[in-house]
């Protein structure tokens, strides 16, 4: 075979390879959950977020890097091997609380790639950078929080503060990542002895809170009872005051009427007052009025249905009180 023929065959082979390369590298597909970056001679040129069949210049002029739009999860303090078994990293998760207790805390960070170009080119390993920022954030927040918050009802606040701090760090690093959330998985004490001691302290604190609440309840109950008794006394006093005022007003009205009658007829009114006073002082006695000269008696029975006896002729008394058959 001649050299010319060999060169022709080689040229055809190279042309075929070029055609195949051009044919297979000028188009690409972006799925619904993907985004792509077009790289022209090593420089990021365009970001494609729409799904579908796309075309570009053939390799090596342009290439495509595809990234997911989905939310990623990065664990801190543990990992899973290929069999699904959890592997913990105690050295990584041990940290000191604000009141100088040692705790073990692991968490999960959810994040998304929001700027693919920065994710690809602003950091050599953005995932490792995110992991280091997560470690710094959780240690900072735990280090300023008391152990009670870390182990009990303060976890939600710790998660929120860690998320805010981590988001701020990631934004400073400018690696095209947005933090979606932080979730604490486990926060616990390092060994059984420390856990038992902390449990005893927690139980004592809860007992103290219970006693304080009971004392406050008793205090409020006694205050309410005292307030009720005070209101009752004030109400009775107000009622007595009103009754006294009404009674005094009635007495004044009666006196005014008596005085008016007395002014019109002083003698008769005087005798009437004497009789009413005697009736009040001696309610069970029979009273008789005698004449002053011992003659014929004029009487006034104060009790209906009674008849006075004949008075002695020589008795010079004006009044006589009697019981059954005898006069006093």
PDB file of C-alpha atoms in Angstrom:
ATOM      1  CA  UNK A   1       0.000   0.000   0.000  1.00  0.00           C
ATOM      2  CA  UNK A   2       1.371   3.350  -1.025  1.00  0.00           C
ATOM      3  CA  UNK A   3       2.092   6.192   1.370  1.00  0.00           C
ATOM      4  CA  UNK A   4      -0.446   8.393  -0.305  1.00  0.00           C
ATOM      5  CA  UNK A   5      -3.167   5.840   0.264  1.00  0.00           C
ATOM      6  CA  UNK A   6      -2.155   5.471   3.867  1.00  0.00           C
ATOM      7  CA  UNK A   7      -2.306   9.225   4.378  1.00  0.00           C
ATOM      8  CA  UNK A   8      -5.706   9.337   2.745  1.00  0.00           C
ATOM      9  CA  UNK A   9      -7.071   6.622   4.991  1.00  0.00           C
ATOM     10  CA  UNK A  10      -5.580   8.306   8.066  1.00  0.00           C
ATOM     11  CA  UNK A  11      -7.056  11.631   7.059  1.00  0.00           C
ATOM     12  CA  UNK A  12     -10.468  10.080   6.584  1.00  0.00           C
ATOM     13  CA  UNK A  13     -10.213   8.421   9.985  1.00  0.00           C
ATOM     14  CA  UNK A  14      -9.295  11.701  11.648  1.00  0.00           C
ATOM     15  CA  UNK A  15     -12.119  13.455   9.856  1.00  0.00           C
ATOM     16  CA  UNK A  16     -14.540  10.755  10.982  1.00  0.00           C
ATOM     17  CA  UNK A  17     -13.379  11.139  14.574  1.00  0.00           C
ATOM     18  CA  UNK A  18     -13.759  14.897  14.359  1.00  0.00           C
ATOM     19  CA  UNK A  19     -17.222  14.515  12.897  1.00  0.00           C
ATOM     20  CA  UNK A  20     -18.195  12.108  15.665  1.00  0.00           C
ATOM     21  CA  UNK A  21     -16.789  14.403  18.319  1.00  0.00           C
ATOM     22  CA  UNK A  22     -18.617  17.379  16.859  1.00  0.00           C
ATOM     23  CA  UNK A  23     -21.768  15.332  16.472  1.00  0.00           C
ATOM     24  CA  UNK A  24     -21.811  14.049  20.049  1.00  0.00           C
ATOM     25  CA  UNK A  25     -20.501  17.181  21.818  1.00  0.00           C
ATOM     26  CA  UNK A  26     -22.645  19.874  20.245  1.00  0.00           C
ATOM     27  CA  UNK A  27     -25.810  18.952  22.058  1.00  0.00           C
ATOM     28  CA  UNK A  28     -26.724  18.093  25.659  1.00  0.00           C
ATOM     29  CA  UNK A  29     -29.842  17.574  27.782  1.00  0.00           C
ATOM     30  CA  UNK A  30     -30.758  19.426  30.996  1.00  0.00           C
ATOM     31  CA  UNK A  31     -33.237  17.566  33.195  1.00  0.00           C
ATOM     32  CA  UNK A  32     -35.991  19.224  35.222  1.00  0.00           C
ATOM     33  CA  UNK A  33     -34.011  19.040  38.456  1.00  0.00           C
ATOM     34  CA  UNK A  34     -30.715  20.193  36.953  1.00  0.00           C
ATOM     35  CA  UNK A  35     -28.901  23.375  36.020  1.00  0.00           C
ATOM     36  CA  UNK A  36     -25.887  23.654  33.732  1.00  0.00           C
ATOM     37  CA  UNK A  37     -22.857  25.895  33.271  1.00  0.00           C
ATOM     38  CA  UNK A  38     -21.369  26.372  29.776  1.00  0.00           C
ATOM     39  CA  UNK A  39     -17.575  26.602  29.944  1.00  0.00           C
ATOM     40  CA  UNK A  40     -15.769  28.154  26.978  1.00  0.00           C
ATOM     41  CA  UNK A  41     -12.033  27.482  26.899  1.00  0.00           C
ATOM     42  CA  UNK A  42     -12.053  26.960  30.675  1.00  0.00           C
ATOM     43  CA  UNK A  43     -14.079  30.077  31.510  1.00  0.00           C
ATOM     44  CA  UNK A  44     -17.676  30.011  32.731  1.00  0.00           C
ATOM     45  CA  UNK A  45     -19.691  31.616  30.012  1.00  0.00           C
ATOM     46  CA  UNK A  46     -23.378  30.918  30.605  1.00  0.00           C
ATOM     47  CA  UNK A  47     -25.754  29.365  33.173  1.00  0.00           C
ATOM     48  CA  UNK A  48     -28.661  27.296  31.878  1.00  0.00           C
ATOM     49  CA  UNK A  49     -31.583  26.653  34.224  1.00  0.00           C
ATOM     50  CA  UNK A  50     -34.305  25.668  31.716  1.00  0.00           C
ATOM     51  CA  UNK A  51     -34.732  21.974  31.079  1.00  0.00           C
ATOM     52  CA  UNK A  52     -34.667  20.395  27.611  1.00  0.00           C
ATOM     53  CA  UNK A  53     -32.333  19.690  24.696  1.00  0.00           C
ATOM     54  CA  UNK A  54     -29.593  22.321  24.334  1.00  0.00           C
ATOM     55  CA  UNK A  55     -26.817  22.985  21.802  1.00  0.00           C
ATOM     56  CA  UNK A  56     -23.297  24.375  22.189  1.00  0.00           C
ATOM     57  CA  UNK A  57     -19.980  24.569  20.417  1.00  0.00           C
ATOM     58  CA  UNK A  58     -18.201  21.230  20.158  1.00  0.00           C
ATOM     59  CA  UNK A  59     -15.514  20.074  22.513  1.00  0.00           C
ATOM     60  CA  UNK A  60     -12.851  21.316  23.262  1.00  0.00           C
ATOM     61  CA  UNK A  61     -14.278  24.782  22.576  1.00  0.00           C
ATOM     62  CA  UNK A  62     -17.129  24.429  25.022  1.00  0.00           C
ATOM     63  CA  UNK A  63     -17.987  21.948  27.756  1.00  0.00           C
ATOM     64  CA  UNK A  64     -20.910  21.549  30.155  1.00  0.00           C
ATOM     65  CA  UNK A  65     -20.989  21.107  33.951  1.00  0.00           C
ATOM     66  CA  UNK A  66     -24.352  19.946  35.333  1.00  0.00           C
ATOM     67  CA  UNK A  67     -25.415  20.565  38.919  1.00  0.00           C
ATOM     68  CA  UNK A  68     -28.548  19.559  40.795  1.00  0.00           C
ATOM     69  CA  UNK A  69     -31.239  22.023  41.822  1.00  0.00           C
ATOM     70  CA  UNK A  70     -32.322  19.764  44.662  1.00  0.00           C
ATOM     71  CA  UNK A  71     -31.670  20.394  48.351  1.00  0.00           C
ATOM     72  CA  UNK A  72     -28.534  18.710  49.699  1.00  0.00           C
ATOM     73  CA  UNK A  73     -28.060  17.406  53.234  1.00  0.00           C
ATOM     74  CA  UNK A  74     -24.682  17.503  54.931  1.00  0.00           C
ATOM     75  CA  UNK A  75     -24.229  15.770  58.270  1.00  0.00           C
ATOM     76  CA  UNK A  76     -21.920  17.036  60.984  1.00  0.00           C
ATOM     77  CA  UNK A  77     -20.613  14.646  63.641  1.00  0.00           C
ATOM     78  CA  UNK A  78     -21.610  11.396  61.942  1.00  0.00           C
ATOM     79  CA  UNK A  79     -21.794   9.718  58.562  1.00  0.00           C
ATOM     80  CA  UNK A  80     -23.167   6.593  56.926  1.00  0.00           C
ATOM     81  CA  UNK A  81     -21.074   3.938  55.280  1.00  0.00           C
ATOM     82  CA  UNK A  82     -22.091   1.955  52.211  1.00  0.00           C
ATOM     83  CA  UNK A  83     -24.044  -0.531  54.337  1.00  0.00           C
ATOM     84  CA  UNK A  84     -26.057   2.264  55.942  1.00  0.00           C
ATOM     85  CA  UNK A  85     -24.418   1.956  59.364  1.00  0.00           C
ATOM     86  CA  UNK A  86     -23.828   5.212  61.226  1.00  0.00           C
ATOM     87  CA  UNK A  87     -20.257   6.234  61.943  1.00  0.00           C
ATOM     88  CA  UNK A  88     -19.863   8.899  64.641  1.00  0.00           C
ATOM     89  CA  UNK A  89     -16.991  11.324  65.031  1.00  0.00           C
ATOM     90  CA  UNK A  90     -16.808  12.087  68.756  1.00  0.00           C
ATOM     91  CA  UNK A  91     -13.777  14.359  68.511  1.00  0.00           C
ATOM     92  CA  UNK A  92     -15.624  16.538  66.067  1.00  0.00           C
ATOM     93  CA  UNK A  93     -18.843  16.748  68.083  1.00  0.00           C
ATOM     94  CA  UNK A  94     -17.447  17.392  71.580  1.00  0.00           C
ATOM     95  CA  UNK A  95     -17.839  21.030  72.572  1.00  0.00           C
ATOM     96  CA  UNK A  96     -18.092  23.193  75.702  1.00  0.00           C
ATOM     97  CA  UNK A  97     -21.257  25.064  76.682  1.00  0.00           C
ATOM     98  CA  UNK A  98     -21.396  28.593  78.042  1.00  0.00           C
ATOM     99  CA  UNK A  99     -21.486  27.297  81.635  1.00  0.00           C
ATOM    100  CA  UNK A 100     -18.474  25.003  81.003  1.00  0.00           C
ATOM    101  CA  UNK A 101     -20.157  21.644  80.510  1.00  0.00           C
ATOM    102  CA  UNK A 102     -18.986  19.214  77.834  1.00  0.00           C
ATOM    103  CA  UNK A 103     -21.680  18.032  75.423  1.00  0.00           C
ATOM    104  CA  UNK A 104     -21.773  15.996  72.241  1.00  0.00           C
ATOM    105  CA  UNK A 105     -23.819  17.589  69.456  1.00  0.00           C
ATOM    106  CA  UNK A 106     -24.388  16.483  65.881  1.00  0.00           C
ATOM    107  CA  UNK A 107     -26.620  18.050  63.275  1.00  0.00           C
ATOM    108  CA  UNK A 108     -27.735  18.107  59.657  1.00  0.00           C
ATOM    109  CA  UNK A 109     -27.422  21.121  57.358  1.00  0.00           C
ATOM    110  CA  UNK A 110     -29.726  21.505  54.365  1.00  0.00           C
ATOM    111  CA  UNK A 111     -28.454  23.670  51.525  1.00  0.00           C
ATOM    112  CA  UNK A 112     -28.874  24.389  47.824  1.00  0.00           C
ATOM    113  CA  UNK A 113     -26.635  25.548  44.983  1.00  0.00           C
ATOM    114  CA  UNK A 114     -27.970  28.965  44.040  1.00  0.00           C
ATOM    115  CA  UNK A 115     -25.077  30.260  41.924  1.00  0.00           C
ATOM    116  CA  UNK A 116     -23.451  27.394  39.954  1.00  0.00           C
ATOM    117  CA  UNK A 117     -20.561  29.456  38.598  1.00  0.00           C
ATOM    118  CA  UNK A 118     -19.404  30.501  42.062  1.00  0.00           C
ATOM    119  CA  UNK A 119     -19.920  26.968  43.362  1.00  0.00           C
ATOM    120  CA  UNK A 120     -17.628  25.604  40.621  1.00  0.00           C
ATOM    121  CA  UNK A 121     -14.911  28.227  40.559  1.00  0.00           C
ATOM    122  CA  UNK A 122     -14.822  30.264  43.808  1.00  0.00           C
ATOM    123  CA  UNK A 123     -13.717  27.353  45.976  1.00  0.00           C
ATOM    124  CA  UNK A 124     -11.710  24.242  45.367  1.00  0.00           C
ATOM    125  CA  UNK A 125     -13.977  22.198  47.659  1.00  0.00           C
ATOM    126  CA  UNK A 126     -17.175  24.046  48.650  1.00  0.00           C
ATOM    127  CA  UNK A 127     -18.540  21.042  50.562  1.00  0.00           C
ATOM    128  CA  UNK A 128     -15.508  20.938  52.838  1.00  0.00           C
ATOM    129  CA  UNK A 129     -15.750  24.679  53.315  1.00  0.00           C
ATOM    130  CA  UNK A 130     -19.414  24.303  54.277  1.00  0.00           C
ATOM    131  CA  UNK A 131     -18.482  21.570  56.767  1.00  0.00           C
ATOM    132  CA  UNK A 132     -15.840  23.782  58.422  1.00  0.00           C
ATOM    133  CA  UNK A 133     -18.261  26.714  58.578  1.00  0.00           C
ATOM    134  CA  UNK A 134     -20.851  24.430  60.191  1.00  0.00           C
ATOM    135  CA  UNK A 135     -18.343  23.346  62.859  1.00  0.00           C
ATOM    136  CA  UNK A 136     -17.448  26.959  63.619  1.00  0.00           C
ATOM    137  CA  UNK A 137     -21.108  28.024  63.819  1.00  0.00           C
ATOM    138  CA  UNK A 138     -22.375  25.257  66.111  1.00  0.00           C
ATOM    139  CA  UNK A 139     -19.351  25.570  68.429  1.00  0.00           C
ATOM    140  CA  UNK A 140     -19.869  29.327  68.680  1.00  0.00           C
ATOM    141  CA  UNK A 141     -23.581  29.027  69.511  1.00  0.00           C
ATOM    142  CA  UNK A 142     -23.170  26.110  71.947  1.00  0.00           C
ATOM    143  CA  UNK A 143     -20.271  27.944  73.578  1.00  0.00           C
ATOM    144  CA  UNK A 144     -22.535  30.892  74.396  1.00  0.00           C
ATOM    145  CA  UNK A 145     -25.532  28.819  75.551  1.00  0.00           C
ATOM    146  CA  UNK A 146     -26.146  27.193  78.962  1.00  0.00           C
ATOM    147  CA  UNK A 147     -26.337  23.417  79.099  1.00  0.00           C
ATOM    148  CA  UNK A 148     -30.047  23.515  80.007  1.00  0.00           C
ATOM    149  CA  UNK A 149     -30.864  25.149  76.675  1.00  0.00           C
ATOM    150  CA  UNK A 150     -28.717  22.647  74.773  1.00  0.00           C
ATOM    151  CA  UNK A 151     -30.342  19.602  76.392  1.00  0.00           C
ATOM    152  CA  UNK A 152     -33.943  20.723  76.898  1.00  0.00           C
ATOM    153  CA  UNK A 153     -36.186  23.418  75.514  1.00  0.00           C
ATOM    154  CA  UNK A 154     -33.517  25.688  74.035  1.00  0.00           C
ATOM    155  CA  UNK A 155     -32.712  23.502  71.008  1.00  0.00           C
ATOM    156  CA  UNK A 156     -34.963  25.416  68.636  1.00  0.00           C
ATOM    157  CA  UNK A 157     -33.249  28.697  69.479  1.00  0.00           C
ATOM    158  CA  UNK A 158     -29.813  27.090  69.093  1.00  0.00           C
ATOM    159  CA  UNK A 159     -30.825  25.748  65.678  1.00  0.00           C
ATOM    160  CA  UNK A 160     -32.060  29.153  64.547  1.00  0.00           C
ATOM    161  CA  UNK A 161     -28.932  30.965  65.787  1.00  0.00           C
ATOM    162  CA  UNK A 162     -26.666  28.360  64.165  1.00  0.00           C
ATOM    163  CA  UNK A 163     -28.524  28.668  60.866  1.00  0.00           C
ATOM    164  CA  UNK A 164     -28.218  32.468  60.881  1.00  0.00           C
ATOM    165  CA  UNK A 165     -24.510  32.399  61.711  1.00  0.00           C
ATOM    166  CA  UNK A 166     -23.784  29.683  59.140  1.00  0.00           C
ATOM    167  CA  UNK A 167     -25.719  31.546  56.444  1.00  0.00           C
ATOM    168  CA  UNK A 168     -23.709  34.676  57.198  1.00  0.00           C
ATOM    169  CA  UNK A 169     -20.397  32.777  56.948  1.00  0.00           C
ATOM    170  CA  UNK A 170     -21.374  31.081  53.681  1.00  0.00           C
ATOM    171  CA  UNK A 171     -22.396  34.424  52.235  1.00  0.00           C
ATOM    172  CA  UNK A 172     -18.998  35.860  53.158  1.00  0.00           C
ATOM    173  CA  UNK A 173     -17.212  32.924  51.525  1.00  0.00           C
ATOM    174  CA  UNK A 174     -19.235  33.588  48.329  1.00  0.00           C
ATOM    175  CA  UNK A 175     -19.311  29.970  47.171  1.00  0.00           C
ATOM    176  CA  UNK A 176     -22.788  30.006  45.571  1.00  0.00           C
ATOM    177  CA  UNK A 177     -24.536  28.123  48.394  1.00  0.00           C
ATOM    178  CA  UNK A 178     -27.683  29.084  50.317  1.00  0.00           C
ATOM    179  CA  UNK A 179     -28.328  27.465  53.710  1.00  0.00           C
ATOM    180  CA  UNK A 180     -31.927  26.259  53.990  1.00  0.00           C
ATOM    181  CA  UNK A 181     -31.984  24.916  57.531  1.00  0.00           C
ATOM    182  CA  UNK A 182     -30.101  23.401  60.459  1.00  0.00           C
ATOM    183  CA  UNK A 183     -31.469  20.492  62.484  1.00  0.00           C
ATOM    184  CA  UNK A 184     -29.894  19.220  65.694  1.00  0.00           C
ATOM    185  CA  UNK A 185     -29.958  15.429  65.761  1.00  0.00           C
ATOM    186  CA  UNK A 186     -28.619  14.638  69.215  1.00  0.00           C
ATOM    187  CA  UNK A 187     -27.266  16.726  72.077  1.00  0.00           C
ATOM    188  CA  UNK A 188     -26.123  14.625  75.008  1.00  0.00           C
ATOM    189  CA  UNK A 189     -23.585  14.415  77.807  1.00  0.00           C
ATOM    190  CA  UNK A 190     -20.375  12.477  77.178  1.00  0.00           C
ATOM    191  CA  UNK A 191     -20.703   9.662  79.772  1.00  0.00           C
ATOM    192  CA  UNK A 192     -23.077   8.016  82.228  1.00  0.00           C
ATOM    193  CA  UNK A 193     -21.643   9.633  85.373  1.00  0.00           C
ATOM    194  CA  UNK A 194     -22.041  13.123  84.004  1.00  0.00           C
ATOM    195  CA  UNK A 195     -25.544  12.284  82.786  1.00  0.00           C
ATOM    196  CA  UNK A 196     -26.560  10.965  86.243  1.00  0.00           C
ATOM    197  CA  UNK A 197     -25.190  14.058  87.972  1.00  0.00           C
ATOM    198  CA  UNK A 198     -26.910  16.379  85.553  1.00  0.00           C
ATOM    199  CA  UNK A 199     -30.177  14.447  85.953  1.00  0.00           C
ATOM    200  CA  UNK A 200     -29.977  14.890  89.729  1.00  0.00           C
ATOM    201  CA  UNK A 201     -29.399  18.623  89.341  1.00  0.00           C
ATOM    202  CA  UNK A 202     -32.268  18.883  86.857  1.00  0.00           C
ATOM    203  CA  UNK A 203     -34.636  17.002  89.200  1.00  0.00           C
ATOM    204  CA  UNK A 204     -33.695  19.301  92.089  1.00  0.00           C
ATOM    205  CA  UNK A 205     -34.290  22.349  89.913  1.00  0.00           C
ATOM    206  CA  UNK A 206     -37.691  21.039  88.829  1.00  0.00           C
ATOM    207  CA  UNK A 207     -38.614  20.327  92.468  1.00  0.00           C
ATOM    208  CA  UNK A 208     -37.607  23.865  93.365  1.00  0.00           C
ATOM    209  CA  UNK A 209     -39.759  25.262  90.561  1.00  0.00           C
ATOM    210  CA  UNK A 210     -42.699  23.113  91.691  1.00  0.00           C
ATOM    211  CA  UNK A 211     -42.406  24.353  95.297  1.00  0.00           C
ATOM    212  CA  UNK A 212     -42.166  27.947  94.137  1.00  0.00           C
ATOM    213  CA  UNK A 213     -45.270  27.545  91.972  1.00  0.00           C
ATOM    214  CA  UNK A 214     -47.177  25.954  94.853  1.00  0.00           C
ATOM    215  CA  UNK A 215     -46.154  28.788  97.193  1.00  0.00           C
ATOM    216  CA  UNK A 216     -47.262  31.388  94.663  1.00  0.00           C
ATOM    217  CA  UNK A 217     -50.561  29.568  94.229  1.00  0.00           C
ATOM    218  CA  UNK A 218     -51.099  29.539  98.012  1.00  0.00           C
ATOM    219  CA  UNK A 219     -50.143  33.214  98.194  1.00  0.00           C
ATOM    220  CA  UNK A 220     -52.611  34.144  95.472  1.00  0.00           C
ATOM    221  CA  UNK A 221     -55.328  32.068  97.140  1.00  0.00           C
ATOM    222  CA  UNK A 222     -54.826  33.809 100.473  1.00  0.00           C
ATOM    223  CA  UNK A 223     -54.726  37.208  98.795  1.00  0.00           C
ATOM    224  CA  UNK A 224     -58.005  36.470  97.035  1.00  0.00           C
ATOM    225  CA  UNK A 225     -59.614  35.266 100.269  1.00  0.00           C
ATOM    226  CA  UNK A 226     -58.426  38.363 102.134  1.00  0.00           C
ATOM    227  CA  UNK A 227     -59.660  40.590  99.341  1.00  0.00           C
ATOM    228  CA  UNK A 228     -63.054  38.835  99.477  1.00  0.00           C
ATOM    229  CA  UNK A 229     -63.311  39.272 103.236  1.00  0.00           C
ATOM    230  CA  UNK A 230     -62.297  42.916 102.919  1.00  0.00           C
ATOM    231  CA  UNK A 231     -64.960  43.497 100.275  1.00  0.00           C
ATOM    232  CA  UNK A 232     -67.554  41.746 102.452  1.00  0.00           C
ATOM    233  CA  UNK A 233     -66.680  43.923 105.484  1.00  0.00           C
ATOM    234  CA  UNK A 234     -66.794  47.058 103.381  1.00  0.00           C
ATOM    235  CA  UNK A 235     -70.133  45.982 101.927  1.00  0.00           C
ATOM    236  CA  UNK A 236     -71.598  45.318 105.393  1.00  0.00           C
ATOM    237  CA  UNK A 237     -70.248  48.615 106.665  1.00  0.00           C
ATOM    238  CA  UNK A 238     -71.765  50.424 103.708  1.00  0.00           C
ATOM    239  CA  UNK A 239     -75.086  48.684 104.377  1.00  0.00           C
ATOM    240  CA  UNK A 240     -74.959  49.608 108.075  1.00  0.00           C
ATOM    241  CA  UNK A 241     -74.111  53.166 107.152  1.00  0.00           C
ATOM    242  CA  UNK A 242     -77.044  53.380 104.759  1.00  0.00           C
ATOM    243  CA  UNK A 243     -79.391  51.810 107.324  1.00  0.00           C
ATOM    244  CA  UNK A 244     -78.236  54.215 110.049  1.00  0.00           C
ATOM    245  CA  UNK A 245     -78.710  57.171 107.762  1.00  0.00           C
ATOM    246  CA  UNK A 246     -82.185  55.983 106.757  1.00  0.00           C
ATOM    247  CA  UNK A 247     -83.123  55.348 110.384  1.00  0.00           C
ATOM    248  CA  UNK A 248     -81.872  58.765 111.441  1.00  0.00           C
ATOM    249  CA  UNK A 249     -83.771  60.367 108.585  1.00  0.00           C
ATOM    250  CA  UNK A 250     -86.925  58.559 109.706  1.00  0.00           C
ATOM    251  CA  UNK A 251     -86.403  59.612 113.326  1.00  0.00           C
ATOM    252  CA  UNK A 252     -85.944  63.203 112.229  1.00  0.00           C
ATOM    253  CA  UNK A 253     -89.144  63.023 110.176  1.00  0.00           C
ATOM    254  CA  UNK A 254     -91.058  61.587 113.169  1.00  0.00           C
ATOM    255  CA  UNK A 255     -89.660  64.247 115.466  1.00  0.00           C
ATOM    256  CA  UNK A 256     -90.592  66.963 113.005  1.00  0.00           C
ATOM    257  CA  UNK A 257     -94.160  65.673 112.895  1.00  0.00           C
ATOM    258  CA  UNK A 258     -94.350  65.420 116.710  1.00  0.00           C
ATOM    259  CA  UNK A 259     -92.955  68.876 117.068  1.00  0.00           C
ATOM    260  CA  UNK A 260     -95.558  70.204 114.652  1.00  0.00           C
ATOM    261  CA  UNK A 261     -98.328  68.526 116.671  1.00  0.00           C
ATOM    262  CA  UNK A 262     -96.804  69.745 119.909  1.00  0.00           C
ATOM    263  CA  UNK A 263     -96.750  73.273 118.607  1.00  0.00           C
ATOM    264  CA  UNK A 264    -100.450  73.047 117.747  1.00  0.00           C
ATOM    265  CA  UNK A 265    -101.558  71.456 121.063  1.00  0.00           C
ATOM    266  CA  UNK A 266     -98.817  71.176 123.642  1.00  0.00           C
ATOM    267  CA  UNK A 267    -100.912  69.637 126.491  1.00  0.00           C
ATOM    268  CA  UNK A 268    -102.414  66.773 124.513  1.00  0.00           C
ATOM    269  CA  UNK A 269     -99.113  66.006 122.789  1.00  0.00           C
ATOM    270  CA  UNK A 270     -97.301  65.948 126.143  1.00  0.00           C
ATOM    271  CA  UNK A 271     -99.820  63.450 127.570  1.00  0.00           C
ATOM    272  CA  UNK A 272     -99.588  61.292 124.458  1.00  0.00           C
ATOM    273  CA  UNK A 273     -95.809  61.168 124.678  1.00  0.00           C
ATOM    274  CA  UNK A 274     -96.049  60.203 128.360  1.00  0.00           C
ATOM    275  CA  UNK A 275     -98.453  57.374 127.576  1.00  0.00           C
ATOM    276  CA  UNK A 276     -96.331  56.055 124.695  1.00  0.00           C
ATOM    277  CA  UNK A 277     -93.211  56.178 126.825  1.00  0.00           C
ATOM    278  CA  UNK A 278     -94.929  54.271 129.657  1.00  0.00           C
ATOM    279  CA  UNK A 279     -96.163  51.682 127.188  1.00  0.00           C
ATOM    280  CA  UNK A 280     -92.621  51.160 125.895  1.00  0.00           C
ATOM    281  CA  UNK A 281     -91.058  51.022 129.371  1.00  0.00           C
ATOM    282  CA  UNK A 282     -93.768  48.709 130.855  1.00  0.00           C
ATOM    283  CA  UNK A 283     -95.030  46.667 127.887  1.00  0.00           C
ATOM    284  CA  UNK A 284     -96.657  43.888 130.004  1.00  0.00           C
ATOM    285  CA  UNK A 285     -98.426  46.059 132.620  1.00  0.00           C
ATOM    286  CA  UNK A 286    -101.974  47.376 132.819  1.00  0.00           C
ATOM    287  CA  UNK A 287    -101.881  51.117 133.314  1.00  0.00           C
ATOM    288  CA  UNK A 288    -104.741  53.207 134.785  1.00  0.00           C
ATOM    289  CA  UNK A 289    -105.096  56.974 135.041  1.00  0.00           C
ATOM    290  CA  UNK A 290    -106.793  58.191 138.267  1.00  0.00           C
ATOM    291  CA  UNK A 291    -108.358  61.537 139.084  1.00  0.00           C
ATOM    292  CA  UNK A 292    -106.525  63.696 141.524  1.00  0.00           C
ATOM    293  CA  UNK A 293    -109.375  64.402 144.032  1.00  0.00           C
ATOM    294  CA  UNK A 294    -110.375  60.806 144.926  1.00  0.00           C
ATOM    295  CA  UNK A 295    -113.780  61.124 143.298  1.00  0.00           C
ATOM    296  CA  UNK A 296    -115.182  59.408 140.282  1.00  0.00           C
ATOM    297  CA  UNK A 297    -112.303  57.771 138.301  1.00  0.00           C
ATOM    298  CA  UNK A 298    -111.621  58.462 134.711  1.00  0.00           C
ATOM    299  CA  UNK A 299    -109.604  55.693 133.074  1.00  0.00           C
ATOM    300  CA  UNK A 300    -107.957  54.903 129.830  1.00  0.00           C
ATOM    301  CA  UNK A 301    -107.301  51.215 129.203  1.00  0.00           C
ATOM    302  CA  UNK A 302    -104.043  50.872 127.267  1.00  0.00           C
ATOM    303  CA  UNK A 303    -104.651  47.172 126.555  1.00  0.00           C
ATOM    304  CA  UNK A 304    -107.896  46.453 124.674  1.00  0.00           C
ATOM    305  CA  UNK A 305    -110.517  44.313 126.508  1.00  0.00           C
ATOM    306  CA  UNK A 306    -109.389  45.098 130.104  1.00  0.00           C
ATOM    307  CA  UNK A 307    -111.421  46.853 132.829  1.00  0.00           C
ATOM    308  CA  UNK A 308    -109.768  48.710 135.653  1.00  0.00           C
ATOM    309  CA  UNK A 309    -110.791  47.952 139.296  1.00  0.00           C
ATOM    310  CA  UNK A 310    -112.350  50.523 141.667  1.00  0.00           C
ATOM    311  CA  UNK A 311    -109.647  52.649 143.176  1.00  0.00           C
ATOM    312  CA  UNK A 312    -109.531  53.360 146.985  1.00  0.00           C
ATOM    313  CA  UNK A 313    -111.178  56.599 147.972  1.00  0.00           C
ATOM    314  CA  UNK A 314    -108.288  58.007 150.017  1.00  0.00           C
ATOM    315  CA  UNK A 315    -105.384  57.110 147.673  1.00  0.00           C
ATOM    316  CA  UNK A 316    -103.801  60.189 146.255  1.00  0.00           C
ATOM    317  CA  UNK A 317    -101.670  58.593 143.575  1.00  0.00           C
ATOM    318  CA  UNK A 318    -101.762  59.485 139.924  1.00  0.00           C
ATOM    319  CA  UNK A 319    -100.779  56.096 138.598  1.00  0.00           C
ATOM    320  CA  UNK A 320    -101.046  52.529 139.798  1.00  0.00           C
ATOM    321  CA  UNK A 321     -99.593  49.390 138.217  1.00  0.00           C
ATOM    322  CA  UNK A 322    -101.337  46.080 138.800  1.00  0.00           C
ATOM    323  CA  UNK A 323    -100.842  42.379 138.171  1.00  0.00           C
ATOM    324  CA  UNK A 324    -103.398  39.666 138.605  1.00  0.00           C
ATOM    325  CA  UNK A 325    -105.903  40.924 141.291  1.00  0.00           C
ATOM    326  CA  UNK A 326    -103.368  43.311 143.015  1.00  0.00           C
ATOM    327  CA  UNK A 327    -102.382  46.848 142.115  1.00  0.00           C
ATOM    328  CA  UNK A 328     -98.843  48.167 142.479  1.00  0.00           C
TER     329      UNK A 328
END
